[in-house]
């Protein structure tokens, strides 16, 4: 084996060992670090920030827009659209984690309230009736 090849192999071996050592040291330091829970200021909580959830609760029109649904869509179309958007926005393939959170939030909001026979339009009417009833209660 030629001397330059031997030197390259030695340097590569040292680099690999150094990288593994640094990675292990980082993991140990991260595990040993105290867990700090951040407190959200009161003004931010009033504006809806600071939830420990991955996404904030959203309203139905926003959820419909995020998933790109039509009024005639039913649960199978919602699931198909959700799967398509998950693949298209995969962070490992350059997608946005923010958008992924919004997509999950929209899917959760709709599937929690939509049954197999209902269309998106029927769900929207049901949500509007519910909001109107709550608005009337607030007025009293």
mmCIF file of C-alpha atoms in Angstrom:
data_model
loop_
_atom_site.group_PDB
_atom_site.id
_atom_site.type_symbol
_atom_site.label_atom_id
_atom_site.label_comp_id
_atom_site.label_asym_id
_atom_site.label_seq_id
_atom_site.Cartn_x
_atom_site.Cartn_y
_atom_site.Cartn_z
ATOM 1 C CA UNK A 1 0.000 0.000 0.000
ATOM 2 C CA UNK A 2 1.313 3.405 -0.932
ATOM 3 C CA UNK A 3 2.110 5.919 1.772
ATOM 4 C CA UNK A 4 -0.508 8.533 0.633
ATOM 5 C CA UNK A 5 -3.293 5.906 0.740
ATOM 6 C CA UNK A 6 -2.224 4.860 4.212
ATOM 7 C CA UNK A 7 -2.253 8.463 5.431
ATOM 8 C CA UNK A 8 -5.759 9.018 3.952
ATOM 9 C CA UNK A 9 -7.083 5.880 5.677
ATOM 10 C CA UNK A 10 -5.579 6.909 9.011
ATOM 11 C CA UNK A 11 -7.076 10.413 8.741
ATOM 12 C CA UNK A 12 -10.488 8.977 7.740
ATOM 13 C CA UNK A 13 -10.385 6.562 10.691
ATOM 14 C CA UNK A 14 -9.531 9.365 13.098
ATOM 15 C CA UNK A 15 -12.358 11.482 11.669
ATOM 16 C CA UNK A 16 -14.903 8.680 12.128
ATOM 17 C CA UNK A 17 -13.814 8.025 15.707
ATOM 18 C CA UNK A 18 -13.870 11.760 16.453
ATOM 19 C CA UNK A 19 -17.357 12.159 15.001
ATOM 20 C CA UNK A 20 -18.723 9.203 16.981
ATOM 21 C CA UNK A 21 -17.154 10.519 20.177
ATOM 22 C CA UNK A 22 -18.589 13.991 19.636
ATOM 23 C CA UNK A 23 -22.047 12.555 18.911
ATOM 24 C CA UNK A 24 -21.960 10.429 22.056
ATOM 25 C CA UNK A 25 -20.782 13.373 24.159
ATOM 26 C CA UNK A 26 -23.593 15.528 22.794
ATOM 27 C CA UNK A 27 -26.201 12.867 23.610
ATOM 28 C CA UNK A 28 -24.866 12.478 27.150
ATOM 29 C CA UNK A 29 -24.881 16.236 27.688
ATOM 30 C CA UNK A 30 -28.422 16.547 26.319
ATOM 31 C CA UNK A 31 -29.671 13.781 28.597
ATOM 32 C CA UNK A 32 -27.911 15.246 31.642
ATOM 33 C CA UNK A 33 -29.134 18.805 31.055
ATOM 34 C CA UNK A 34 -31.948 19.941 33.337
ATOM 35 C CA UNK A 35 -35.346 20.045 31.700
ATOM 36 C CA UNK A 36 -36.564 23.641 31.634
ATOM 37 C CA UNK A 37 -40.224 24.411 31.090
ATOM 38 C CA UNK A 38 -40.747 27.791 29.523
ATOM 39 C CA UNK A 39 -43.523 29.974 30.884
ATOM 40 C CA UNK A 40 -45.578 31.785 28.265
ATOM 41 C CA UNK A 41 -46.322 35.406 29.187
ATOM 42 C CA UNK A 42 -49.946 36.124 30.105
ATOM 43 C CA UNK A 43 -50.460 38.461 27.139
ATOM 44 C CA UNK A 44 -49.340 35.715 24.749
ATOM 45 C CA UNK A 45 -51.675 33.181 26.364
ATOM 46 C CA UNK A 46 -54.606 35.566 25.845
ATOM 47 C CA UNK A 47 -53.745 35.722 22.143
ATOM 48 C CA UNK A 48 -53.718 31.930 21.909
ATOM 49 C CA UNK A 49 -49.978 31.291 21.943
ATOM 50 C CA UNK A 50 -48.077 29.020 24.251
ATOM 51 C CA UNK A 51 -49.995 25.801 23.894
ATOM 52 C CA UNK A 52 -47.936 22.669 24.439
ATOM 53 C CA UNK A 53 -49.869 21.031 21.635
ATOM 54 C CA UNK A 54 -48.393 20.685 18.170
ATOM 55 C CA UNK A 55 -51.025 22.991 16.744
ATOM 56 C CA UNK A 56 -53.750 25.297 17.937
ATOM 57 C CA UNK A 57 -57.417 24.349 17.645
ATOM 58 C CA UNK A 58 -58.675 25.712 14.367
ATOM 59 C CA UNK A 59 -62.049 26.627 13.001
ATOM 60 C CA UNK A 60 -63.794 24.535 10.369
ATOM 61 C CA UNK A 61 -63.426 26.937 7.394
ATOM 62 C CA UNK A 62 -59.655 27.072 7.936
ATOM 63 C CA UNK A 63 -59.468 23.272 8.170
ATOM 64 C CA UNK A 64 -61.438 22.893 4.933
ATOM 65 C CA UNK A 65 -59.150 25.362 3.146
ATOM 66 C CA UNK A 66 -55.968 23.723 4.409
ATOM 67 C CA UNK A 67 -57.008 20.298 3.136
ATOM 68 C CA UNK A 68 -58.468 21.754 -0.072
ATOM 69 C CA UNK A 69 -61.826 20.039 0.344
ATOM 70 C CA UNK A 70 -65.053 20.658 -1.550
ATOM 71 C CA UNK A 71 -68.572 20.781 -0.130
ATOM 72 C CA UNK A 72 -69.426 17.343 -1.527
ATOM 73 C CA UNK A 73 -66.397 15.541 -0.030
ATOM 74 C CA UNK A 74 -66.946 12.784 2.525
ATOM 75 C CA UNK A 75 -64.631 11.019 4.974
ATOM 76 C CA UNK A 76 -62.791 8.852 2.368
ATOM 77 C CA UNK A 77 -61.910 11.978 0.354
ATOM 78 C CA UNK A 78 -60.714 13.702 3.532
ATOM 79 C CA UNK A 79 -58.435 10.762 4.330
ATOM 80 C CA UNK A 80 -57.110 10.595 0.747
ATOM 81 C CA UNK A 81 -56.405 14.346 0.688
ATOM 82 C CA UNK A 82 -54.693 14.106 4.097
ATOM 83 C CA UNK A 83 -52.433 11.272 2.900
ATOM 84 C CA UNK A 84 -51.549 13.194 -0.270
ATOM 85 C CA UNK A 85 -50.655 16.349 1.677
ATOM 86 C CA UNK A 86 -48.589 14.371 4.194
ATOM 87 C CA UNK A 87 -46.472 12.915 1.410
ATOM 88 C CA UNK A 88 -46.150 16.263 -0.366
ATOM 89 C CA UNK A 89 -45.036 18.087 2.810
ATOM 90 C CA UNK A 90 -42.750 15.472 4.346
ATOM 91 C CA UNK A 91 -40.001 17.402 6.223
ATOM 92 C CA UNK A 92 -37.453 14.719 5.298
ATOM 93 C CA UNK A 93 -38.092 15.592 1.646
ATOM 94 C CA UNK A 94 -37.879 19.351 2.146
ATOM 95 C CA UNK A 95 -41.423 19.969 3.393
ATOM 96 C CA UNK A 96 -42.397 22.355 6.142
ATOM 97 C CA UNK A 97 -42.988 21.137 9.692
ATOM 98 C CA UNK A 98 -45.264 24.138 10.233
ATOM 99 C CA UNK A 99 -47.473 23.120 7.311
ATOM 100 C CA UNK A 100 -47.410 19.530 8.471
ATOM 101 C CA UNK A 101 -48.730 20.660 11.862
ATOM 102 C CA UNK A 102 -51.491 22.648 10.169
ATOM 103 C CA UNK A 103 -52.406 19.632 8.007
ATOM 104 C CA UNK A 104 -52.587 17.371 11.070
ATOM 105 C CA UNK A 105 -54.694 19.952 12.901
ATOM 106 C CA UNK A 106 -57.115 20.296 10.005
ATOM 107 C CA UNK A 107 -57.428 16.535 9.633
ATOM 108 C CA UNK A 108 -58.025 16.048 13.358
ATOM 109 C CA UNK A 109 -60.610 18.818 13.496
ATOM 110 C CA UNK A 110 -62.591 17.450 10.552
ATOM 111 C CA UNK A 111 -62.377 13.718 11.328
ATOM 112 C CA UNK A 112 -63.420 14.335 14.941
ATOM 113 C CA UNK A 113 -66.682 15.855 13.725
ATOM 114 C CA UNK A 114 -67.408 14.132 10.403
ATOM 115 C CA UNK A 115 -69.111 10.749 10.265
ATOM 116 C CA UNK A 116 -69.149 8.321 7.308
ATOM 117 C CA UNK A 117 -72.407 9.572 5.759
ATOM 118 C CA UNK A 118 -71.839 13.316 6.202
ATOM 119 C CA UNK A 119 -70.498 15.670 3.575
ATOM 120 C CA UNK A 120 -68.292 18.666 4.330
ATOM 121 C CA UNK A 121 -71.252 20.952 3.539
ATOM 122 C CA UNK A 122 -73.442 19.185 6.114
ATOM 123 C CA UNK A 123 -70.657 19.469 8.680
ATOM 124 C CA UNK A 124 -70.283 23.189 7.944
ATOM 125 C CA UNK A 125 -74.032 23.727 8.448
ATOM 126 C CA UNK A 126 -73.936 21.785 11.716
ATOM 127 C CA UNK A 127 -70.971 23.898 12.915
ATOM 128 C CA UNK A 128 -72.760 27.131 11.951
ATOM 129 C CA UNK A 129 -75.868 26.083 13.886
ATOM 130 C CA UNK A 130 -73.734 25.283 16.917
ATOM 131 C CA UNK A 131 -71.950 28.648 16.748
ATOM 132 C CA UNK A 132 -75.255 30.505 16.362
ATOM 133 C CA UNK A 133 -76.689 28.720 19.396
ATOM 134 C CA UNK A 134 -73.601 29.623 21.448
ATOM 135 C CA UNK A 135 -73.772 33.241 20.292
ATOM 136 C CA UNK A 136 -77.387 33.446 21.467
ATOM 137 C CA UNK A 137 -76.407 32.020 24.863
ATOM 138 C CA UNK A 138 -73.657 34.642 25.173
ATOM 139 C CA UNK A 139 -76.153 37.426 24.465
ATOM 140 C CA UNK A 140 -78.374 36.339 27.348
#
